[in-house]
C-alpha atoms as a printed R data frame, in Angstrom:
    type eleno elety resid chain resno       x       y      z
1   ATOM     1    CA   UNK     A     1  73.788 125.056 84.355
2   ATOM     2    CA   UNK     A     2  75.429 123.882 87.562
3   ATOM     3    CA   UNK     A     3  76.181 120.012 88.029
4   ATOM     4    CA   UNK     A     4  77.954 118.912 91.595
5   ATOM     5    CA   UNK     A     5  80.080 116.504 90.193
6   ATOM     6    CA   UNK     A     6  82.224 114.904 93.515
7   ATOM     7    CA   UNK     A     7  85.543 114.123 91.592
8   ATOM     8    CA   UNK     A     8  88.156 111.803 93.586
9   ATOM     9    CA   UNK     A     9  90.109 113.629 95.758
10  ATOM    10    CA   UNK     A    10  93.657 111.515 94.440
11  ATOM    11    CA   UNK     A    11  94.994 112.047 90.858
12  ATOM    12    CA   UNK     A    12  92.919 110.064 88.622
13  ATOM    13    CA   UNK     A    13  92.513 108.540 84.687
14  ATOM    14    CA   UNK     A    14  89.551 107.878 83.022
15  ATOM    15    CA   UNK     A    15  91.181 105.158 80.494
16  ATOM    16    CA   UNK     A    16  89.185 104.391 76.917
17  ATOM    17    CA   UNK     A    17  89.291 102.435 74.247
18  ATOM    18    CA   UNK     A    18  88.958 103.289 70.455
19  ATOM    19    CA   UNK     A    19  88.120 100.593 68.373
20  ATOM    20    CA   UNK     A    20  88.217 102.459 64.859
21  ATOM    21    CA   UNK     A    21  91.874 104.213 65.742
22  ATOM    22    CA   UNK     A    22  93.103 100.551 67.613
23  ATOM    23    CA   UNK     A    23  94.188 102.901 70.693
24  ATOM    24    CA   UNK     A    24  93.993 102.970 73.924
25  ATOM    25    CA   UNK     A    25  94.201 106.475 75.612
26  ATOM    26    CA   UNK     A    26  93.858 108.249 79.265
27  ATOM    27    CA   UNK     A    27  92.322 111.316 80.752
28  ATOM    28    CA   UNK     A    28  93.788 113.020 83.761
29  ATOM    29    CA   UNK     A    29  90.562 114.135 85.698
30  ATOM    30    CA   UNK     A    30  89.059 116.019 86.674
31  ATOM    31    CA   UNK     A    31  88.405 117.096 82.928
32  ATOM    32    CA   UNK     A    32  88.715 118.287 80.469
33  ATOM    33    CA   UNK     A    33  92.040 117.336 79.267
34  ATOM    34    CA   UNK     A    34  93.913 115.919 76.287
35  ATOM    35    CA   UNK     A    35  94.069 112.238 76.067
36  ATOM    36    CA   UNK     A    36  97.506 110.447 76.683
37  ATOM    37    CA   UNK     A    37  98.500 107.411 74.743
38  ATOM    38    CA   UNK     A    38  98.382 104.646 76.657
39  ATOM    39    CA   UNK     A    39  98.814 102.079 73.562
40  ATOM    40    CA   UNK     A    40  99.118 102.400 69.760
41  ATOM    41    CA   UNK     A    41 100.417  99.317 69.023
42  ATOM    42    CA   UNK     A    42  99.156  95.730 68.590
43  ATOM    43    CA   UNK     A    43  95.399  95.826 68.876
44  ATOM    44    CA   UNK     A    44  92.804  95.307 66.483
45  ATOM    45    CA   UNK     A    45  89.946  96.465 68.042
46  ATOM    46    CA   UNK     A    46  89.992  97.288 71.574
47  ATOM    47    CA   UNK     A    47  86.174  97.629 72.879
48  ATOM    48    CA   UNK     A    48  85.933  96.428 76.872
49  ATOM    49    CA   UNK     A    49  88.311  97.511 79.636
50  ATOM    50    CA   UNK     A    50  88.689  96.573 82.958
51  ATOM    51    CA   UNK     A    51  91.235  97.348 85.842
52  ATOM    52    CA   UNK     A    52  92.375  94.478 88.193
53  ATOM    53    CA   UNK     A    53  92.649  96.885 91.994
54  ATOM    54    CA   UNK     A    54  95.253  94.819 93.321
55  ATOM    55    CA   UNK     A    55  97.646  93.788 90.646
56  ATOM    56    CA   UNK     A    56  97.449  96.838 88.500
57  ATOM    57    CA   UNK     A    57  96.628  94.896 85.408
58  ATOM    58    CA   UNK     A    58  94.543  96.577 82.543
59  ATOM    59    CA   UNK     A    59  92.411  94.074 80.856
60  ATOM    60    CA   UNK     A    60  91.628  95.172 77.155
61  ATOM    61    CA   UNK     A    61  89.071  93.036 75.142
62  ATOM    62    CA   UNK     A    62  89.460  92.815 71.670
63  ATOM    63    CA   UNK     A    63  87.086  91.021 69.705
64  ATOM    64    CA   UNK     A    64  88.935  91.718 65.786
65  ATOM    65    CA   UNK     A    65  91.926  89.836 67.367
66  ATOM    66    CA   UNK     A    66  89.737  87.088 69.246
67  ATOM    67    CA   UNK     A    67  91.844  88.157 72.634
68  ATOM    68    CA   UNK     A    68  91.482  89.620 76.302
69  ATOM    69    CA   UNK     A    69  94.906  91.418 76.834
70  ATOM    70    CA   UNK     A    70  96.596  92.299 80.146
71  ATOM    71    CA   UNK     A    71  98.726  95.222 80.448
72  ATOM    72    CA   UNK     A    72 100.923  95.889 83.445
73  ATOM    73    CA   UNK     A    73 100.166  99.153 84.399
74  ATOM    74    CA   UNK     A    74 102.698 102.033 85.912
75  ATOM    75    CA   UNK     A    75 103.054 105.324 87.462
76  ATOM    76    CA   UNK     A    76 106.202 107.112 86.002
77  ATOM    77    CA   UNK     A    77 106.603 110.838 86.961
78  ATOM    78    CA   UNK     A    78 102.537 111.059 87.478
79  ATOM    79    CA   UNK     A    79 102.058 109.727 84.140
80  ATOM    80    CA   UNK     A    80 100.206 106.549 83.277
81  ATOM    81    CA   UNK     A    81 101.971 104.055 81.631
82  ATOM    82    CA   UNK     A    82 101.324 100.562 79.955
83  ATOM    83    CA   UNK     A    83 103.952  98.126 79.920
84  ATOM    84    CA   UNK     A    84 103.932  95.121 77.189
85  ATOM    85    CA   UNK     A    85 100.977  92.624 77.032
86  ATOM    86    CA   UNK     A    86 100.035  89.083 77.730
87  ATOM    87    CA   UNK     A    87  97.354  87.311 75.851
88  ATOM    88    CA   UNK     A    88  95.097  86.098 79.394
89  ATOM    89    CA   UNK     A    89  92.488  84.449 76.867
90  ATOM    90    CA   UNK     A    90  92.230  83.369 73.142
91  ATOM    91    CA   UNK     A    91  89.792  82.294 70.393
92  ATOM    92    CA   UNK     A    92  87.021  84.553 72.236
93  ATOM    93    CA   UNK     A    93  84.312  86.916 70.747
94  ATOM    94    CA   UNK     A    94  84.913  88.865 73.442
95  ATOM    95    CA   UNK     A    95  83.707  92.366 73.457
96  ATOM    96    CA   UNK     A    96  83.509  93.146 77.019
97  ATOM    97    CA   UNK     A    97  85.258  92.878 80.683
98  ATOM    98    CA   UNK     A    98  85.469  92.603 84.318
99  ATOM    99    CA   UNK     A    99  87.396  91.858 87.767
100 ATOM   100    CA   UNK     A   100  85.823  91.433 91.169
101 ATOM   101    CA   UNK     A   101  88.593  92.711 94.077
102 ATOM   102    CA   UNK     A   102  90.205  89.216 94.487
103 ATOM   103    CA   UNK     A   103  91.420  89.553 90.837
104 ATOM   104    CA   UNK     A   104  89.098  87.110 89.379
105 ATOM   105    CA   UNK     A   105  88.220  87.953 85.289
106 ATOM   106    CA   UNK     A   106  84.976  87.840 83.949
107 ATOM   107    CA   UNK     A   107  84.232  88.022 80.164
108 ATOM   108    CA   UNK     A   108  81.104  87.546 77.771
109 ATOM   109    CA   UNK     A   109  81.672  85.319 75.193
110 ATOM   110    CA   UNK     A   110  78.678  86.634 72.393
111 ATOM   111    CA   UNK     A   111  78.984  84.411 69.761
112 ATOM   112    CA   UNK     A   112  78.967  81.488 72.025
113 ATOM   113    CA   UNK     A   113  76.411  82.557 74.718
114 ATOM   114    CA   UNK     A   114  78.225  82.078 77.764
115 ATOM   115    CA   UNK     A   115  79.763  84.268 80.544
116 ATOM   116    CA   UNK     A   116  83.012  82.956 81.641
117 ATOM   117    CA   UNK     A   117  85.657  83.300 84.618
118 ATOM   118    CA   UNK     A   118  89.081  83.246 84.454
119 ATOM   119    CA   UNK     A   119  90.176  82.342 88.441
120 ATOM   120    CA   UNK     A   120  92.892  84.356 89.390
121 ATOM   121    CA   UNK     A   121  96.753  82.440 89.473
122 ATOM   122    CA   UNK     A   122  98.144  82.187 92.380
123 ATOM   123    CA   UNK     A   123 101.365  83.948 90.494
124 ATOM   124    CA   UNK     A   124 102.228  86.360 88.096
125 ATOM   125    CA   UNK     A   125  99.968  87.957 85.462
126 ATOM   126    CA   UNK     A   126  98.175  84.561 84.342
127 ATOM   127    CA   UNK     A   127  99.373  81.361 83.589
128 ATOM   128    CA   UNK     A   128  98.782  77.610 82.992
129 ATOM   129    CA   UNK     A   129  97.606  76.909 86.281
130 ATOM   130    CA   UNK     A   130  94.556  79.552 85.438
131 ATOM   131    CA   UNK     A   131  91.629  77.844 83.488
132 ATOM   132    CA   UNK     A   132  88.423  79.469 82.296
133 ATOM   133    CA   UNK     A   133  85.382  78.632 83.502
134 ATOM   134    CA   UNK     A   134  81.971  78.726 82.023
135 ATOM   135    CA   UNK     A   135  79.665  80.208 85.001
136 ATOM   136    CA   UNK     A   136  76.528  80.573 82.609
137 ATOM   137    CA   UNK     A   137  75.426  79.332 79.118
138 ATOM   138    CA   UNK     A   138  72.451  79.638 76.533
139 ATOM   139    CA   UNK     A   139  71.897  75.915 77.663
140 ATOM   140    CA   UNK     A   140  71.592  76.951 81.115
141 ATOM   141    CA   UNK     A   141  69.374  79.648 81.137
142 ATOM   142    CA   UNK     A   142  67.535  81.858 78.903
143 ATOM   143    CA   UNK     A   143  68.569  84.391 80.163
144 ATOM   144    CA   UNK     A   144  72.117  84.149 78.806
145 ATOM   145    CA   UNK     A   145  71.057  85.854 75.001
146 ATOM   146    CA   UNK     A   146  74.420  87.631 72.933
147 ATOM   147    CA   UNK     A   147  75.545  88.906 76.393
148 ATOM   148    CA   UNK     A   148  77.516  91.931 76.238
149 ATOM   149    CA   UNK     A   149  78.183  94.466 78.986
150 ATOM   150    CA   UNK     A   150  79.981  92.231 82.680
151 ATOM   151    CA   UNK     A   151  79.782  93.898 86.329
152 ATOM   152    CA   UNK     A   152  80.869  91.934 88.831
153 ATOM   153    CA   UNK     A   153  81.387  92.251 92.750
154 ATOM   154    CA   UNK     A   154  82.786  89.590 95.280
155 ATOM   155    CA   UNK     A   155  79.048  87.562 95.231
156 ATOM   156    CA   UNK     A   156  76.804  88.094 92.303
157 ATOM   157    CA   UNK     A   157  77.747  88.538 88.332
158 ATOM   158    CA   UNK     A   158  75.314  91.008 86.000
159 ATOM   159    CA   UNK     A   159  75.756  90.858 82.343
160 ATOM   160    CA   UNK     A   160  73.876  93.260 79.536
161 ATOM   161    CA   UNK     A   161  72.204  90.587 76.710
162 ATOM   162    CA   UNK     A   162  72.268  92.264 72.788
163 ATOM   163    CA   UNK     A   163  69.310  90.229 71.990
164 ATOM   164    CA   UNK     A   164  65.598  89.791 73.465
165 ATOM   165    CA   UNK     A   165  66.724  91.862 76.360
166 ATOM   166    CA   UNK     A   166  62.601  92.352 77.385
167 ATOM   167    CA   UNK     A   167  62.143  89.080 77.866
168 ATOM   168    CA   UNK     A   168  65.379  87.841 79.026
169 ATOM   169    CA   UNK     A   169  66.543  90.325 80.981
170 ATOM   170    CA   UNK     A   170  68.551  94.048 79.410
171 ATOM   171    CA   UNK     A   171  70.444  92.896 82.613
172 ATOM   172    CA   UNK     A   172  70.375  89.475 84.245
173 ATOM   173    CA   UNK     A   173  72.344  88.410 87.140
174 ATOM   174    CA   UNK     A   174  72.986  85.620 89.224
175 ATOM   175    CA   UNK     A   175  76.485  84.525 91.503
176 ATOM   176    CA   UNK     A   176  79.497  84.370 90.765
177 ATOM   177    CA   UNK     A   177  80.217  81.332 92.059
178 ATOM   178    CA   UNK     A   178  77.173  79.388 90.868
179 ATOM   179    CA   UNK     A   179  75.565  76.449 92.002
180 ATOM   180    CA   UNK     A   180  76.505  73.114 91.065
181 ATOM   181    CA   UNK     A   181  73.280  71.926 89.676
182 ATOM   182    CA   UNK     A   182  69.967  73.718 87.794
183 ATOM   183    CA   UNK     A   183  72.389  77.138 87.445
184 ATOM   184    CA   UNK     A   184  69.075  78.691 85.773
185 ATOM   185    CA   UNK     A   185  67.574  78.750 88.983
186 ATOM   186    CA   UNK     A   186  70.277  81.368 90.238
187 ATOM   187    CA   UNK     A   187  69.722  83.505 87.456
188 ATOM   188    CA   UNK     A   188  67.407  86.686 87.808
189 ATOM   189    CA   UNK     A   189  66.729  89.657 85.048
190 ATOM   190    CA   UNK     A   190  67.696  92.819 86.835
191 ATOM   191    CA   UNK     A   191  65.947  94.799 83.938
192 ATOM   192    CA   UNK     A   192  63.759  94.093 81.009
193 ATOM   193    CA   UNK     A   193  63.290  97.938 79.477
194 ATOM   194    CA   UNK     A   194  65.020  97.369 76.533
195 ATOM   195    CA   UNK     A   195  66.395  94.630 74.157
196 ATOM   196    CA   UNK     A   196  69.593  95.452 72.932
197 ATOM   197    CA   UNK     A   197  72.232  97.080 75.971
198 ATOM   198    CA   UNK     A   198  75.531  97.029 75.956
199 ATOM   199    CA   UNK     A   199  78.019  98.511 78.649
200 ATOM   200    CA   UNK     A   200  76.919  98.119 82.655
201 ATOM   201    CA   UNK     A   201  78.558  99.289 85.774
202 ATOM   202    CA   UNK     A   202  77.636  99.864 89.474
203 ATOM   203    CA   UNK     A   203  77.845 102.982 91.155
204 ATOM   204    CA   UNK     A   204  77.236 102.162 95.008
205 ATOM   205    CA   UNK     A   205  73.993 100.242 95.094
206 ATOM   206    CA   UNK     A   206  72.778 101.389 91.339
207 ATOM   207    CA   UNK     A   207  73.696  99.673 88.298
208 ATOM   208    CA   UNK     A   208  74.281 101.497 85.546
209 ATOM   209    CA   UNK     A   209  73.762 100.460 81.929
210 ATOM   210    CA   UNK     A   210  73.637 101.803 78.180
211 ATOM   211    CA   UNK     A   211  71.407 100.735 75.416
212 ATOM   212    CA   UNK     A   212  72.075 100.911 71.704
213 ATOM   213    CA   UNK     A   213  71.319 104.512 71.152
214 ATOM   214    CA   UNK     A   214  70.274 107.397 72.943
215 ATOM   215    CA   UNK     A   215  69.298 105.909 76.481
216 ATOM   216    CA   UNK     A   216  71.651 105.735 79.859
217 ATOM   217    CA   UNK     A   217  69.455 103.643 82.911
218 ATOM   218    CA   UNK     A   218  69.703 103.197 86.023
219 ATOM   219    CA   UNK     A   219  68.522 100.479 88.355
220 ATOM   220    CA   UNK     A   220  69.011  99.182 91.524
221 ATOM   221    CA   UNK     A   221  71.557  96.703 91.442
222 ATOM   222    CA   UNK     A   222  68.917  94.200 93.020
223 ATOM   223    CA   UNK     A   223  66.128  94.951 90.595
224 ATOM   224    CA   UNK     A   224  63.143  97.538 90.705
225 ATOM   225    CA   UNK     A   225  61.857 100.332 88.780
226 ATOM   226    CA   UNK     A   226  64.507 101.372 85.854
227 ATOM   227    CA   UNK     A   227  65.127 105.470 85.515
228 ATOM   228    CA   UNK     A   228  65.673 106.974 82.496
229 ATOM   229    CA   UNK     A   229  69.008 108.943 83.552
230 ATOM   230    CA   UNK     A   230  69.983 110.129 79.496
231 ATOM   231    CA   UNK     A   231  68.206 110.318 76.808
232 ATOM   232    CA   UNK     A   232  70.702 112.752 74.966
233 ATOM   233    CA   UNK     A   233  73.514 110.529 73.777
234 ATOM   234    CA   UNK     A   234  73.828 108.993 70.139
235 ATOM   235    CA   UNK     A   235  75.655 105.746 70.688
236 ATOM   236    CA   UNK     A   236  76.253 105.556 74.621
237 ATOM   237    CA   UNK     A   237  78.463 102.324 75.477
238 ATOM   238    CA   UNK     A   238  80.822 101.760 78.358
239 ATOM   239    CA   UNK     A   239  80.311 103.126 81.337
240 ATOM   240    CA   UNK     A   240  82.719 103.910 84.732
241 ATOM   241    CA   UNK     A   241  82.276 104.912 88.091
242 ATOM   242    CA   UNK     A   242  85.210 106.583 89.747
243 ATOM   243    CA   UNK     A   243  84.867 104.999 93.413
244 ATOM   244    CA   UNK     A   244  83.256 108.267 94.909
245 ATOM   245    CA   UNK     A   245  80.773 110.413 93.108
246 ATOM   246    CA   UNK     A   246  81.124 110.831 89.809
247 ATOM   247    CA   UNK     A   247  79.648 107.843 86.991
248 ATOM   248    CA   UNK     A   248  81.595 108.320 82.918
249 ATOM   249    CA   UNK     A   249  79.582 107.205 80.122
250 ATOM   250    CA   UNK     A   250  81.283 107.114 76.782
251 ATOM   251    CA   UNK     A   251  79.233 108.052 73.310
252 ATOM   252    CA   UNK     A   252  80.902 105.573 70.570
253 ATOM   253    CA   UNK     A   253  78.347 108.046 68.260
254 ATOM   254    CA   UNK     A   254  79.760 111.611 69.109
255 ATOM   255    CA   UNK     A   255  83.165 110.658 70.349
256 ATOM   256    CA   UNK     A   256  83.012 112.164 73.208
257 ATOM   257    CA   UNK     A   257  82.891 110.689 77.163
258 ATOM   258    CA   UNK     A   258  80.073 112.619 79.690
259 ATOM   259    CA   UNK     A   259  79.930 112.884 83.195
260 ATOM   260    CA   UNK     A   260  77.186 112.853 86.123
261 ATOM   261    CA   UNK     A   261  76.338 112.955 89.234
262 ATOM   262    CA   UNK     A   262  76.365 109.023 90.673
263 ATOM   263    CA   UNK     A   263  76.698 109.162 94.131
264 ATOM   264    CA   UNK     A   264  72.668 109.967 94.254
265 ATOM   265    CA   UNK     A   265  70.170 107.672 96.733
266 ATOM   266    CA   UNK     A   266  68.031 106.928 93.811
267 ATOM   267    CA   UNK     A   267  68.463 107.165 90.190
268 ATOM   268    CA   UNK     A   268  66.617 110.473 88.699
269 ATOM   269    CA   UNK     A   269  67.307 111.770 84.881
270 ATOM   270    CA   UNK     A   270  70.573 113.819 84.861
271 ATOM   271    CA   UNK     A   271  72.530 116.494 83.266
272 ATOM   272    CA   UNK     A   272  75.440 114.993 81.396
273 ATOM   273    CA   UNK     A   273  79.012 117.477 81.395
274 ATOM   274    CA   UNK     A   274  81.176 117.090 79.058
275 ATOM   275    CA   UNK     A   275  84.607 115.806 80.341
276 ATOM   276    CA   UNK     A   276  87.087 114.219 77.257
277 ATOM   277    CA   UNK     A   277  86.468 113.734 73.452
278 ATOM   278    CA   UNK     A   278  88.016 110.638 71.819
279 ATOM   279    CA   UNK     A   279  86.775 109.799 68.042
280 ATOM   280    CA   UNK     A   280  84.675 106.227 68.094
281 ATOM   281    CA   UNK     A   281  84.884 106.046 72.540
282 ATOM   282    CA   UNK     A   282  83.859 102.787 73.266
283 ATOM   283    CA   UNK     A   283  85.142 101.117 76.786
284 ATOM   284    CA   UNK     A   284  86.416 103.202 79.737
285 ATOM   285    CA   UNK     A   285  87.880 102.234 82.936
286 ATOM   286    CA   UNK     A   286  89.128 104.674 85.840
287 ATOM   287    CA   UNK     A   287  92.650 104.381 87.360
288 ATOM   288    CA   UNK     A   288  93.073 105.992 91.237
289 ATOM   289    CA   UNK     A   289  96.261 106.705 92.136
290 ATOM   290    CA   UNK     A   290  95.241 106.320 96.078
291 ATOM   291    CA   UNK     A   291  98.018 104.717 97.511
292 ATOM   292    CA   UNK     A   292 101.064 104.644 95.162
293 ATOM   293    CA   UNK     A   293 103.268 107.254 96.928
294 ATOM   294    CA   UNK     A   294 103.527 105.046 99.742
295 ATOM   295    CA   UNK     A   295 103.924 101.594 98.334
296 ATOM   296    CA   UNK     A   296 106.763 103.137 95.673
297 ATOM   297    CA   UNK     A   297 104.745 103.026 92.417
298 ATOM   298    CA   UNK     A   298 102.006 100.684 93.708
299 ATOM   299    CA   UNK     A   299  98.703 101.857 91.925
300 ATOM   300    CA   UNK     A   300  95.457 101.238 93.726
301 ATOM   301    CA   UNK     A   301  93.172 100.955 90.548
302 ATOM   302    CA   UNK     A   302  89.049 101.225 90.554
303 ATOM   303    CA   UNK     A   303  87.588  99.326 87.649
304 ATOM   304    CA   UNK     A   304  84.457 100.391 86.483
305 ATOM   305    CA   UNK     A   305  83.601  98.615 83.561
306 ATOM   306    CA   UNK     A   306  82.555  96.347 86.179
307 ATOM   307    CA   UNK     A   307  80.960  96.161 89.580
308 ATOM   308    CA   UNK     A   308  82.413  96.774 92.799
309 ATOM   309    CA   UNK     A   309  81.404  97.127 95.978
């Protein structure tokens, strides 16, 4: 079985998380290859990552510990490195992450029913001057239900809900900088096919999401007909797109991360290749080295366990 998988052309990292292990590890692609460490040390249980493209920040939620962790990221002799932490939010049930290209975060809270924004600071990693934001609650739509799964991109805001997805919404969406007044109004279900999904990301004009077991979708970030891409995977949960042609999906339920084919017109069942195993894979994020040679160790980094455009 051939796949045409359109890896990017600069060194790249597909980054996951493993919640059982409390690690964080990455993949030099194109795959398969060992995993590097990335962090060992002072997690509970990392699920959600995200990449900030600008300030080379990985974002790590971590529901056990009730945190969203940033991590300065470097580029030391071609390998990836973490440096140490900063807490960015607290007292969170937090299970999942995202940054639009200014350097905004966006995070679901589950327990609490809202999907919040963290502004960017105007100076170092985060600070007092940076406040979250609730952009969407239970009260103000019902289509705000355990959200899970965030993808964001410089005007709208999607989110995966863990409960009564068919009615309100496996995906919902509405902007990211929401109106002042009747916010429900601005909210839209993207998708109804299932009710429980969990990791979402957008490759081009497709979004991308899992579902508790077996099933990867696809859908076009606007709405429409859902495709069936997968319906071979155990546990599938985060999901990545590497900026060019090639979408990740890890399988919390076989420990292992799969590949395919995402730089397609319209979404069509696919082949999944195997690229990286990792026991208990849960959130993945991919890391481009684009530009880094000539701004002396400046990383240009592609998020995907959100939405860019």
């Amino acid at each position: 079985l051939l796949v045409a998988l359109a890896w990017a052309q600069d060194p790249s990292w597909v980054v996951a998380s493993s919640p059982r292990n409390a690690r964080i590890v990455a993949f030099k692609m194109p795959g398969p290859s060992e995993p590097h460490t990335l962090v060992e040390t002072g997690l509970d249980r990392p699920e959600g990552l995200a990449a900030d493209l600008g300030r080379m920040i990985l974002y790590v939620a971590d529901p056990g510990a009730r945190v969203v962790l940033g991590f300065p990221l470097t580029l030391v002799n071609e390998k990836l490195m973490a440096d140490e932490p900063e807490t960015v939010a607290d007292n969170v049930d937090c299970h999942w992450v995202a940054v639009d290209s200014v350097g905004n975060l966006f995070y679901t809270d589950e327990l609490a029913n809202k999907i919040m924004k963290l502004p960017v600071p105007e100076a170092g990693l985060r600070g007092s001057d940076s406040k979250p934001v609730a952009l969407y609650t239970a009260d103000d739509t019902n289509k705000v239900s355990a959200p899970a799964g965030v993808a964001v991109d410089n005007f709208m805001v999607l989110w995966t809900n863990k409960q009564l997805g068919t009615q309100a919404g496996s995906v919902a969406g509405g902007y990211s900088t929401p109106p002042s007044s009747d916010k429900g109004a601005a909210v839209r279900p993207v998708s109804t096919v299932t009710d429980r999904a969990y990791g979402v990301c957008l490759a081009r004009d497709n979004a991308i999401f899992t579902s508790s077991e077996k099933y990867v979708y696809g859908v076009r970030k606007t709405g429409g007909v859902v495709a069936m891409i997968s319906d071979t995977m155990q546990k599938p949960r985060g999901c990545a797109w590497d900026g060019e042609g090639t979408v990740y999906v890890a399988d919390k339920g076989s420990g292992k991360i799969f590949a395919f084919p995402g730089s397609v017109a319209s979404m069509t069942k696919q082949p999944m290749v195997k690229v990286a195993e990792l026991e208990d894979v849960y959130g993945l994020a991919v890391v481009v080295s684009s530009s880094w040679r000539q701004l002396t160790g400046t990383l240009v980094a592609v998020v995907i366990s959100g939405w860019f455009l």
